[in-house]
PDB file of C-alpha atoms in Angstrom:
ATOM      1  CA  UNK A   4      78.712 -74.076 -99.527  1.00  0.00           C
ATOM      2  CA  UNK A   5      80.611 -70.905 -98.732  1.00  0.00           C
ATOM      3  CA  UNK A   6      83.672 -72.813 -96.562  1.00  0.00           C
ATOM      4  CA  UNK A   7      84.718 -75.348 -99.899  1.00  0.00           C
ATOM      5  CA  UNK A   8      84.318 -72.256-102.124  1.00  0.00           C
ATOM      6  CA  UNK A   9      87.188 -70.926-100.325  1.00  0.00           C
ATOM      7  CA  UNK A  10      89.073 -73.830 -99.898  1.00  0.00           C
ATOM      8  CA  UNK A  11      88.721 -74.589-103.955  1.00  0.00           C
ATOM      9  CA  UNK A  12      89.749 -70.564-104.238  1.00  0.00           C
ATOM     10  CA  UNK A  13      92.890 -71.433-101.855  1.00  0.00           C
ATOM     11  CA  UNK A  14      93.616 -74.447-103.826  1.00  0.00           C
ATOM     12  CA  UNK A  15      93.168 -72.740-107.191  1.00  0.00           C
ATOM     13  CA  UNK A  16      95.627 -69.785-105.947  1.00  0.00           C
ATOM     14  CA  UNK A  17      98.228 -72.498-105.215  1.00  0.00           C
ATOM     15  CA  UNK A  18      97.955 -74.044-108.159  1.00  0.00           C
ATOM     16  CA  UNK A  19      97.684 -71.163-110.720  1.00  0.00           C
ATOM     17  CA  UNK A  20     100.626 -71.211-111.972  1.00  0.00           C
ATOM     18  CA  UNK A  21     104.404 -72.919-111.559  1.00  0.00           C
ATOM     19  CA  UNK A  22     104.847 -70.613-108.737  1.00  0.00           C
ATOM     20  CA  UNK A  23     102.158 -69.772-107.056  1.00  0.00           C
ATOM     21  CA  UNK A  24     102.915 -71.910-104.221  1.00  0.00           C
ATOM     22  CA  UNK A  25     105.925 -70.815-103.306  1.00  0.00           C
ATOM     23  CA  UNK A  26     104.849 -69.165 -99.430  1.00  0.00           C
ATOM     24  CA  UNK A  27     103.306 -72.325 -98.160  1.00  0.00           C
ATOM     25  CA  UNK A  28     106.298 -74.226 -95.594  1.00  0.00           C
ATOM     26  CA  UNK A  29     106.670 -77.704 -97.258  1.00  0.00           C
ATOM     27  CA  UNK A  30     107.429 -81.383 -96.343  1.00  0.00           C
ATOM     28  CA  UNK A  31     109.275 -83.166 -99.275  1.00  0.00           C
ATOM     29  CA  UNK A  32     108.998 -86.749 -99.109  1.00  0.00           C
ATOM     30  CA  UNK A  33     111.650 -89.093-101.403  1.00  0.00           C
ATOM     31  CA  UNK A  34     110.551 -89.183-104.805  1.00  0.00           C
ATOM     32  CA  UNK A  35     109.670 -92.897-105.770  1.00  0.00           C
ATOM     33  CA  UNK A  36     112.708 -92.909-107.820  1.00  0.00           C
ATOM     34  CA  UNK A  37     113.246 -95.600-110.670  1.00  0.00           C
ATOM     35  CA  UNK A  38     116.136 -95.076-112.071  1.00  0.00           C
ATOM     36  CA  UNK A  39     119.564 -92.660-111.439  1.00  0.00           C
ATOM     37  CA  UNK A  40     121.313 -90.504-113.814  1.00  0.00           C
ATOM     38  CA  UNK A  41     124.579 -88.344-114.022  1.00  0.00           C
ATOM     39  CA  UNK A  42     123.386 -85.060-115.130  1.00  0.00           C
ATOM     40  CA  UNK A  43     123.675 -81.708-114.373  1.00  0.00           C
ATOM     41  CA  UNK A  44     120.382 -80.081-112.728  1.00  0.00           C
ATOM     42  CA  UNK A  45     121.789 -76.531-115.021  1.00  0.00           C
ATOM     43  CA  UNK A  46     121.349 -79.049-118.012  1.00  0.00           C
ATOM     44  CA  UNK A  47     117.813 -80.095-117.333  1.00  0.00           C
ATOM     45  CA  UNK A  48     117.004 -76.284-117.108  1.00  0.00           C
ATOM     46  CA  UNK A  49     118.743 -75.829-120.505  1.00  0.00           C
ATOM     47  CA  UNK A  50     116.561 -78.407-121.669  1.00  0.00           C
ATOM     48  CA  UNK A  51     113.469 -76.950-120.503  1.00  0.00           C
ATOM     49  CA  UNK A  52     114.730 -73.812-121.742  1.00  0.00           C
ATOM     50  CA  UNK A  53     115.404 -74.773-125.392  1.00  0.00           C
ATOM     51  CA  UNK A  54     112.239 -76.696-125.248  1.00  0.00           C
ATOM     52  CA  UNK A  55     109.866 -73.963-124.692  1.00  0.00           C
ATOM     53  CA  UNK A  56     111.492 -71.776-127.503  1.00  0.00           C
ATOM     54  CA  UNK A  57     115.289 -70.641-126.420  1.00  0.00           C
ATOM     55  CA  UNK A  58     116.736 -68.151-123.934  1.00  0.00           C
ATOM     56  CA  UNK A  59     116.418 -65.394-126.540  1.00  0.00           C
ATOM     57  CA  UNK A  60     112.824 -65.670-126.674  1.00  0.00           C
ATOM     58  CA  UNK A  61     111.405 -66.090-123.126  1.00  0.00           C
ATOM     59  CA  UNK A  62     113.893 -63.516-122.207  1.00  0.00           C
ATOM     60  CA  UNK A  63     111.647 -61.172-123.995  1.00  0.00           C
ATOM     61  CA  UNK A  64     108.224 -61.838-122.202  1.00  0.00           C
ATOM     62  CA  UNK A  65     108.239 -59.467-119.331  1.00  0.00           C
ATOM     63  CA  UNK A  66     104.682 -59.346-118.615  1.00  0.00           C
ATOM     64  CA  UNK A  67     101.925 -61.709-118.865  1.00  0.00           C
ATOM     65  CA  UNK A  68      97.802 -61.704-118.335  1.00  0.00           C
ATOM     66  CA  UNK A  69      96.871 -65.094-118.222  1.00  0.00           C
ATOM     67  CA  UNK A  70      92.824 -66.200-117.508  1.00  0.00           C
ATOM     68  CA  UNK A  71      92.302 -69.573-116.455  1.00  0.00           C
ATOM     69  CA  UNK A  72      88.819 -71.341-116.868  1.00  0.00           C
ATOM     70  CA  UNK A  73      87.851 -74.390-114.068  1.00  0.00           C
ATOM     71  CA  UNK A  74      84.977 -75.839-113.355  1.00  0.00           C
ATOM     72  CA  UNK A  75      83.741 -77.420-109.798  1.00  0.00           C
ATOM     73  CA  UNK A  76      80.652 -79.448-110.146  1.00  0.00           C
ATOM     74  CA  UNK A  77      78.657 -76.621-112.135  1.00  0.00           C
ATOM     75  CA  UNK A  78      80.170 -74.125-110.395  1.00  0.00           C
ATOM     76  CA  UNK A  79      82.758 -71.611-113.058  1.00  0.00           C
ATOM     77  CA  UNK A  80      85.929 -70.617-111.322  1.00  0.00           C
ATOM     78  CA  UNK A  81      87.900 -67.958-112.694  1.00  0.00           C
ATOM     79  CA  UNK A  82      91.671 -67.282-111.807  1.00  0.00           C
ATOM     80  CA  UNK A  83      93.061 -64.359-113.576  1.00  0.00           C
ATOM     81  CA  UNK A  84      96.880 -63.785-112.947  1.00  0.00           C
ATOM     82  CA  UNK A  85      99.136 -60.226-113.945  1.00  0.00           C
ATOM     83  CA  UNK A  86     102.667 -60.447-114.058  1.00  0.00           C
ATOM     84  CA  UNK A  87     105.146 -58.282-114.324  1.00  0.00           C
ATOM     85  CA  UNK A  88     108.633 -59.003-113.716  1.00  0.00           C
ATOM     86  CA  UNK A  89     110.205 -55.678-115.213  1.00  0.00           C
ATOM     87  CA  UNK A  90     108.702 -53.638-112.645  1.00  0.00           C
ATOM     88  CA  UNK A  91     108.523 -56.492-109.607  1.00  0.00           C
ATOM     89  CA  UNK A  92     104.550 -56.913-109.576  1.00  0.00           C
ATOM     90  CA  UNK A  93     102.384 -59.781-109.422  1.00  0.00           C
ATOM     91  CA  UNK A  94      98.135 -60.148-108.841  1.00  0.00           C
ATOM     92  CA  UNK A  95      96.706 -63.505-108.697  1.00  0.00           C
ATOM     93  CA  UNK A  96      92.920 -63.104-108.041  1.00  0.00           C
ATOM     94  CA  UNK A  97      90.139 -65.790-108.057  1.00  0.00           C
ATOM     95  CA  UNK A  98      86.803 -65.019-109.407  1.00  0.00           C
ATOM     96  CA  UNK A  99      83.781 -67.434-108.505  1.00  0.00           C
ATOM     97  CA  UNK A 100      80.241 -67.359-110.549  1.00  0.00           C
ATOM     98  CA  UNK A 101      82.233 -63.735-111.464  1.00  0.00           C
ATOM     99  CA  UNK A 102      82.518 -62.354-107.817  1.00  0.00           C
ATOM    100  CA  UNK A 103      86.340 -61.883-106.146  1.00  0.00           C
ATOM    101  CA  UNK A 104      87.030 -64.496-103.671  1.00  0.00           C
ATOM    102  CA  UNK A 105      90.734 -64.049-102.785  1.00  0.00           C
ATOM    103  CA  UNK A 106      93.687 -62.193-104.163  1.00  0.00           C
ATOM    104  CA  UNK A 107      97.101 -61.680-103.830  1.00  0.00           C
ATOM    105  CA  UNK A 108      99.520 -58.329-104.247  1.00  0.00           C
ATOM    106  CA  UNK A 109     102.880 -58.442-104.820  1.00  0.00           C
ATOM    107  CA  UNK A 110     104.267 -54.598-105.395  1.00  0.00           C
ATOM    108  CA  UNK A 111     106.746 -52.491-104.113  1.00  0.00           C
ATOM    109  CA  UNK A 112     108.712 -54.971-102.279  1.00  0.00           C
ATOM    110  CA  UNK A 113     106.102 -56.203-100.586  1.00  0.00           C
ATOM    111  CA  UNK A 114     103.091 -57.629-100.678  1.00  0.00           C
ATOM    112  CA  UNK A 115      99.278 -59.312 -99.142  1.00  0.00           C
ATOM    113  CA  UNK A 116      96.651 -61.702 -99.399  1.00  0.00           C
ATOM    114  CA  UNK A 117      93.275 -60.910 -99.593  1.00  0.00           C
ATOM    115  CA  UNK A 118      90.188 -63.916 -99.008  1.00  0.00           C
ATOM    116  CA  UNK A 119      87.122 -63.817 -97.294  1.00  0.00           C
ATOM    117  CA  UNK A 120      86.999 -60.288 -96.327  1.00  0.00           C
ATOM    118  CA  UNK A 121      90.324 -60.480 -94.550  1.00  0.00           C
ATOM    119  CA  UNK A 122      93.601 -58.941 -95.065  1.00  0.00           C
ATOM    120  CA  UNK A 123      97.009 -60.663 -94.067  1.00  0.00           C
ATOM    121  CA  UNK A 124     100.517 -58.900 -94.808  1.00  0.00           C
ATOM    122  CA  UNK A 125     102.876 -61.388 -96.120  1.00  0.00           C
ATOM    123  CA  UNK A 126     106.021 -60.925 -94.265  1.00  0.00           C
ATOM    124  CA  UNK A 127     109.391 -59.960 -95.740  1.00  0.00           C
ATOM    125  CA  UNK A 128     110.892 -63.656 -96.269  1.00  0.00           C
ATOM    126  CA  UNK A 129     107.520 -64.705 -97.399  1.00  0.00           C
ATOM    127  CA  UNK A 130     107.395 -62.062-100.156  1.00  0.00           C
ATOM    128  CA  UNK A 131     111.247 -62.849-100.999  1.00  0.00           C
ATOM    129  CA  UNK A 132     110.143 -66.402-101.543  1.00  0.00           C
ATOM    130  CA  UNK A 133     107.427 -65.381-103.839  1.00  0.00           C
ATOM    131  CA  UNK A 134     109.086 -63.067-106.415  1.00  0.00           C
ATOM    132  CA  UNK A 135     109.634 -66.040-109.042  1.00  0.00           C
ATOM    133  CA  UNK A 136     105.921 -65.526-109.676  1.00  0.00           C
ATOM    134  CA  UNK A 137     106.995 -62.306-111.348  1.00  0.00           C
ATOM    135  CA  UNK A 138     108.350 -64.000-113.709  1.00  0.00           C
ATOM    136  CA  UNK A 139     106.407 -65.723-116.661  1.00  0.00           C
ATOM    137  CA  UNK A 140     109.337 -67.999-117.071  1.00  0.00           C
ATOM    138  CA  UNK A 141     111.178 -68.214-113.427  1.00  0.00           C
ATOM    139  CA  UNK A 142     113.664 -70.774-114.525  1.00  0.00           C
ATOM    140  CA  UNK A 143     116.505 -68.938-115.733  1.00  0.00           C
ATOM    141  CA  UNK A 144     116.541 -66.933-112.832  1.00  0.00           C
ATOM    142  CA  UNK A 145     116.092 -69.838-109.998  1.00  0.00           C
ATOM    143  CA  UNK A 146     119.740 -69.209-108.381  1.00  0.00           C
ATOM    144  CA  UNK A 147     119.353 -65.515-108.693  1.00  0.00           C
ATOM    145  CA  UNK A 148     116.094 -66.092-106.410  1.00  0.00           C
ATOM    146  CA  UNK A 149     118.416 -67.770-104.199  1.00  0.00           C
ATOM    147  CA  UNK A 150     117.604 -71.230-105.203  1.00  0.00           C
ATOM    148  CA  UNK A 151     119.835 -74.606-104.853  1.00  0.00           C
ATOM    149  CA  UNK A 152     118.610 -77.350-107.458  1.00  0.00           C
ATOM    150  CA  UNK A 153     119.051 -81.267-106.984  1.00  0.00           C
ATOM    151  CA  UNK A 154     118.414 -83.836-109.004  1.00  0.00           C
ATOM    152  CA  UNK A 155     117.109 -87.138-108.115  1.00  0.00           C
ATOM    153  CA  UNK A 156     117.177 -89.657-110.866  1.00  0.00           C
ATOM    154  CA  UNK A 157     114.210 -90.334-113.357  1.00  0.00           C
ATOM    155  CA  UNK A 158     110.329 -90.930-112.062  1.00  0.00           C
ATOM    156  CA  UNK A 159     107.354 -92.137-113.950  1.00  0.00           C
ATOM    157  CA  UNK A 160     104.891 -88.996-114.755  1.00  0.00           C
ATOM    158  CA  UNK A 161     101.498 -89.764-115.941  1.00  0.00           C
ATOM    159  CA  UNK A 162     103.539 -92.750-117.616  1.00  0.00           C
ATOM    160  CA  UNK A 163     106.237 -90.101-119.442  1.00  0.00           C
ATOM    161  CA  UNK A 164     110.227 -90.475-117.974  1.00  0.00           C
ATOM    162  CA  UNK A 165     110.879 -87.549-115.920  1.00  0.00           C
ATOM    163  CA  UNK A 166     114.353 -85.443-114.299  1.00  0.00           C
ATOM    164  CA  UNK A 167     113.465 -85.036-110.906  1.00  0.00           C
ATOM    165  CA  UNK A 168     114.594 -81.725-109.694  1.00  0.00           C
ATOM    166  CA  UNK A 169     114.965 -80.714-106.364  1.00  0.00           C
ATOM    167  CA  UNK A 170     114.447 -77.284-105.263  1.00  0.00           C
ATOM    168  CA  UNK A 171     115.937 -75.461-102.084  1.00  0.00           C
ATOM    169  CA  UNK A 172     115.008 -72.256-100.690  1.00  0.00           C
ATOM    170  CA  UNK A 173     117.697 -70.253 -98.531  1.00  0.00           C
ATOM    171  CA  UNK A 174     115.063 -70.841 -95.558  1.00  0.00           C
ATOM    172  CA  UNK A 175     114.985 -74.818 -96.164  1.00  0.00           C
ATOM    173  CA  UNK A 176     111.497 -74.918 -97.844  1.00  0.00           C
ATOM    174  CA  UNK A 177     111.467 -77.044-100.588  1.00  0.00           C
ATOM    175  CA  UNK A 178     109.708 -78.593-103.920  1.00  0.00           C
ATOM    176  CA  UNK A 179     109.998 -80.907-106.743  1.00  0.00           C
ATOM    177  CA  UNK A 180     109.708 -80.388-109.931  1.00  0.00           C
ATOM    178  CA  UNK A 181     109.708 -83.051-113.114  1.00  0.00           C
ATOM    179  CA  UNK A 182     110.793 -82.612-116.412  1.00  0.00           C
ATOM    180  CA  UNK A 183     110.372 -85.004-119.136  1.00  0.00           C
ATOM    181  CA  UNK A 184     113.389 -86.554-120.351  1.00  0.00           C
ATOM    182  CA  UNK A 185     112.167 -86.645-123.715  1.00  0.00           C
ATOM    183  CA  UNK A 186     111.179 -83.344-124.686  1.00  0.00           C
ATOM    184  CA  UNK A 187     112.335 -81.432-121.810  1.00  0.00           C
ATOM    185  CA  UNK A 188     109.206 -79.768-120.581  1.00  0.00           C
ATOM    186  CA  UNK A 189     108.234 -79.376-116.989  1.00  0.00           C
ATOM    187  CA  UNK A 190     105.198 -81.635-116.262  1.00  0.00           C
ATOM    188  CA  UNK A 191     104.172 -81.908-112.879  1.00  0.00           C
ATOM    189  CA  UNK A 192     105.526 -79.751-109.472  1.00  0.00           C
ATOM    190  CA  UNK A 193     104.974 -81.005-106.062  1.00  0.00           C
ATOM    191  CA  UNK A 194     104.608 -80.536-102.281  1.00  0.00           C
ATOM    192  CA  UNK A 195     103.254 -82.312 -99.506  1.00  0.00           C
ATOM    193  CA  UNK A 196     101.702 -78.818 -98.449  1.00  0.00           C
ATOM    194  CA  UNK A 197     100.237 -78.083-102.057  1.00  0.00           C
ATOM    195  CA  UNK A 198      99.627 -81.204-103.592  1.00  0.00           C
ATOM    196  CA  UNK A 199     100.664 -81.903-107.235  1.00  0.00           C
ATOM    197  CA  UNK A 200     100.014 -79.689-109.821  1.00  0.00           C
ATOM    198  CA  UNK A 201     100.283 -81.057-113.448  1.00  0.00           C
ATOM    199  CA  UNK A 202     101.359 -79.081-116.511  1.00  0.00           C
ATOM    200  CA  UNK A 203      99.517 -80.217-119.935  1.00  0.00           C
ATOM    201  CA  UNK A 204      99.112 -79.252-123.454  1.00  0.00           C
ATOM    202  CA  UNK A 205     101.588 -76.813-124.290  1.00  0.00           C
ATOM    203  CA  UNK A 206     100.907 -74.695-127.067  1.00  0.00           C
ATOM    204  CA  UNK A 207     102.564 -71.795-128.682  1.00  0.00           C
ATOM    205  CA  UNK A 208     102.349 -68.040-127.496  1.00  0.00           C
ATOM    206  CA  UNK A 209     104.553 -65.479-129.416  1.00  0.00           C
ATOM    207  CA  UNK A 210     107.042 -68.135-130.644  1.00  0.00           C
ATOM    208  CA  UNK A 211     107.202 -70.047-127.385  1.00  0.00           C
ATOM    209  CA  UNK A 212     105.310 -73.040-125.891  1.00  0.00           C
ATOM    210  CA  UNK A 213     102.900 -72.407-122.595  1.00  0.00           C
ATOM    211  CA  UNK A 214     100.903 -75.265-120.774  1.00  0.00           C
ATOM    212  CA  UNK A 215      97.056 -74.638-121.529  1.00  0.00           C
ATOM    213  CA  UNK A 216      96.046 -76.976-119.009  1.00  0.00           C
ATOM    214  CA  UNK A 217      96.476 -76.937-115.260  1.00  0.00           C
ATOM    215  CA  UNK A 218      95.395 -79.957-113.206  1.00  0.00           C
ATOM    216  CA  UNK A 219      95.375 -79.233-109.117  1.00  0.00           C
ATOM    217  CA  UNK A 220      95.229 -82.440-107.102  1.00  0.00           C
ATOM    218  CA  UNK A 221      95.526 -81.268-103.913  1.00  0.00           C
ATOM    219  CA  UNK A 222      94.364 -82.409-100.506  1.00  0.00           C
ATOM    220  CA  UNK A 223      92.041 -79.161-100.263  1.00  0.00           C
ATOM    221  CA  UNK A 224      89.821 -80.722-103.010  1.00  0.00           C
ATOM    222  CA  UNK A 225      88.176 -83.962-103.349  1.00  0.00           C
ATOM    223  CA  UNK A 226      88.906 -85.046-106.911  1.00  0.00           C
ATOM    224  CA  UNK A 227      91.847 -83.304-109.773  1.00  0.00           C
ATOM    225  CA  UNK A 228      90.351 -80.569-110.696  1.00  0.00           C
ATOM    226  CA  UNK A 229      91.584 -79.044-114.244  1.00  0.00           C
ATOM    227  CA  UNK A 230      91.947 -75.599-115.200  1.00  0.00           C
ATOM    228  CA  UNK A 231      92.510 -74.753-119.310  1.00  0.00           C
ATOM    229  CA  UNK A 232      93.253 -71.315-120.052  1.00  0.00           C
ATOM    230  CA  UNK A 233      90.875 -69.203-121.774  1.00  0.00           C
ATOM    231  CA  UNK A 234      92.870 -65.952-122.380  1.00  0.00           C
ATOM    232  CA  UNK A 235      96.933 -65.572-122.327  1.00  0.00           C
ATOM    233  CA  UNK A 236      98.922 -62.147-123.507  1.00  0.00           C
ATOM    234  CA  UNK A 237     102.831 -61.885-123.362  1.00  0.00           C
ATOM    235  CA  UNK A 238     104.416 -58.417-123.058  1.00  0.00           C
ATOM    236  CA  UNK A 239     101.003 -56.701-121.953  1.00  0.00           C
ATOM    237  CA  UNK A 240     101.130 -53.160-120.944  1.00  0.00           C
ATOM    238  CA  UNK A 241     100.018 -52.429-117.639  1.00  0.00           C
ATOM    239  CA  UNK A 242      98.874 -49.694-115.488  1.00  0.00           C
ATOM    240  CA  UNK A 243      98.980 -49.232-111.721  1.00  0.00           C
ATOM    241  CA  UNK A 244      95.239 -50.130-111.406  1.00  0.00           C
ATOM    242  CA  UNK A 245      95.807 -53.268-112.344  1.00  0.00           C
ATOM    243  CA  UNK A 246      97.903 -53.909-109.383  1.00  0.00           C
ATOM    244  CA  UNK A 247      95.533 -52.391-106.867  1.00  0.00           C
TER     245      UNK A 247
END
């Protein structure tokens, strides 16, 4: 039983958040594309950006605690992430039946992954890559993060129109994101590496909207496997403890 716990605590740190899988090398393949539009990738962001309640506000969120909730045949998985872009930290760590399977740093400029009593450094480009999961909302900042967007045309997500957005890192690595053309939300991200990870039930947080539900289908697991969050704080004060 112990090797899929840490495969589902691997897959749950991927999927944790928009970001979270950032460090793992990708393999895009097309998009099943079904339709092609002129637009601007900078005006899909806007969209998103209006959509989840304006510049002005998620400009303001520097920090977030957010406690996801998942459960694996009977089994309660816990994945509690700390961000805090102001001060360039991050801790993702994944709790099973309450005891710490795997974590990961991110602090003064570098950072580490912790998981099954083992300790690997990330290196420098790998912890470059990953500094968008300081940020609660990373989109405004994508091409300060060194980030070239594409887009794609208009695919089908879970039957909703979606922008397909391209997204280039300076070393290559790449992922796709989809944001409905209706209401301008993000919905799903993908990787051939990661899997998709689906974005759900958006609901408001200090006057702006955050997905409450997480679905990971990823090759690591053997069905989708949902995660709804059970405790979210914007702007949360934190100490260096909570980093260690």
């Amino acid at each position: 039983m112990k090797k899929p716990i840490f495969l589902l605590a691997a897959a749950l740190l991927i999927g944790s958040g928009t970001k979270a899988e950032s460090f793992v090398e990708r393999k895009i393949t097309q998009p099943n594309i079904i339709a092609h539009v002129e637009l601007d990738p900078d005006e899909v962001i806007a969209k998103y950006i209006q959509a989840v309640g304006g510049i002005d506000k998620i400009s303001k969120v520097k920090s977030a605690y957010v406690l996801t909730e998942a459960d694996f045949q009977g089994t309660v998985i816990e994945t509690i992430v700390k961000s805090d872009s102001e001060n360039g930290r991050l801790k993702q760590e994944t709790k099973v039946m309450g005891q710490v399977q795997q974590k990961m740093i991110l602090k003064d400029g570098k950072g580490f992954v912790e998981m099954g009593g083992q300790t690997q450094d990330l290196p420098k480009e790998m912890f470059e890559l990953s500094k968008s999961q300081m940020y609660v909302f990373p989109e405004p900042h994508y091409k300060e993060l060194g980030l070239s967007m594409e887009l794609r045309g208009i695919e089908k997500v879970e039957g909703e129109d979606s922008n397909v957005l391209i997204l280039t890192l300076s070393n290559g690595m790449k992922t796709v994101e989809y944001y409905s053309v209706k209401s301008g939300l993000k919905l799903k991200s993908s990787s051939d590496a990661a899997g998709d990870i689906l974005y759900s039930d958006y609901k408001e947080v200090a006057g702006v909207l955050y997905p409450h539900t997480i679905t990971v289908v990823s090759p690591m697991l053997p069905f989708p496997l949902e995660s709804k969050i059970k405790s979210i704080e914007f702007n949360k004060a934190f100490s260096e403890a909570d980093f260690n």
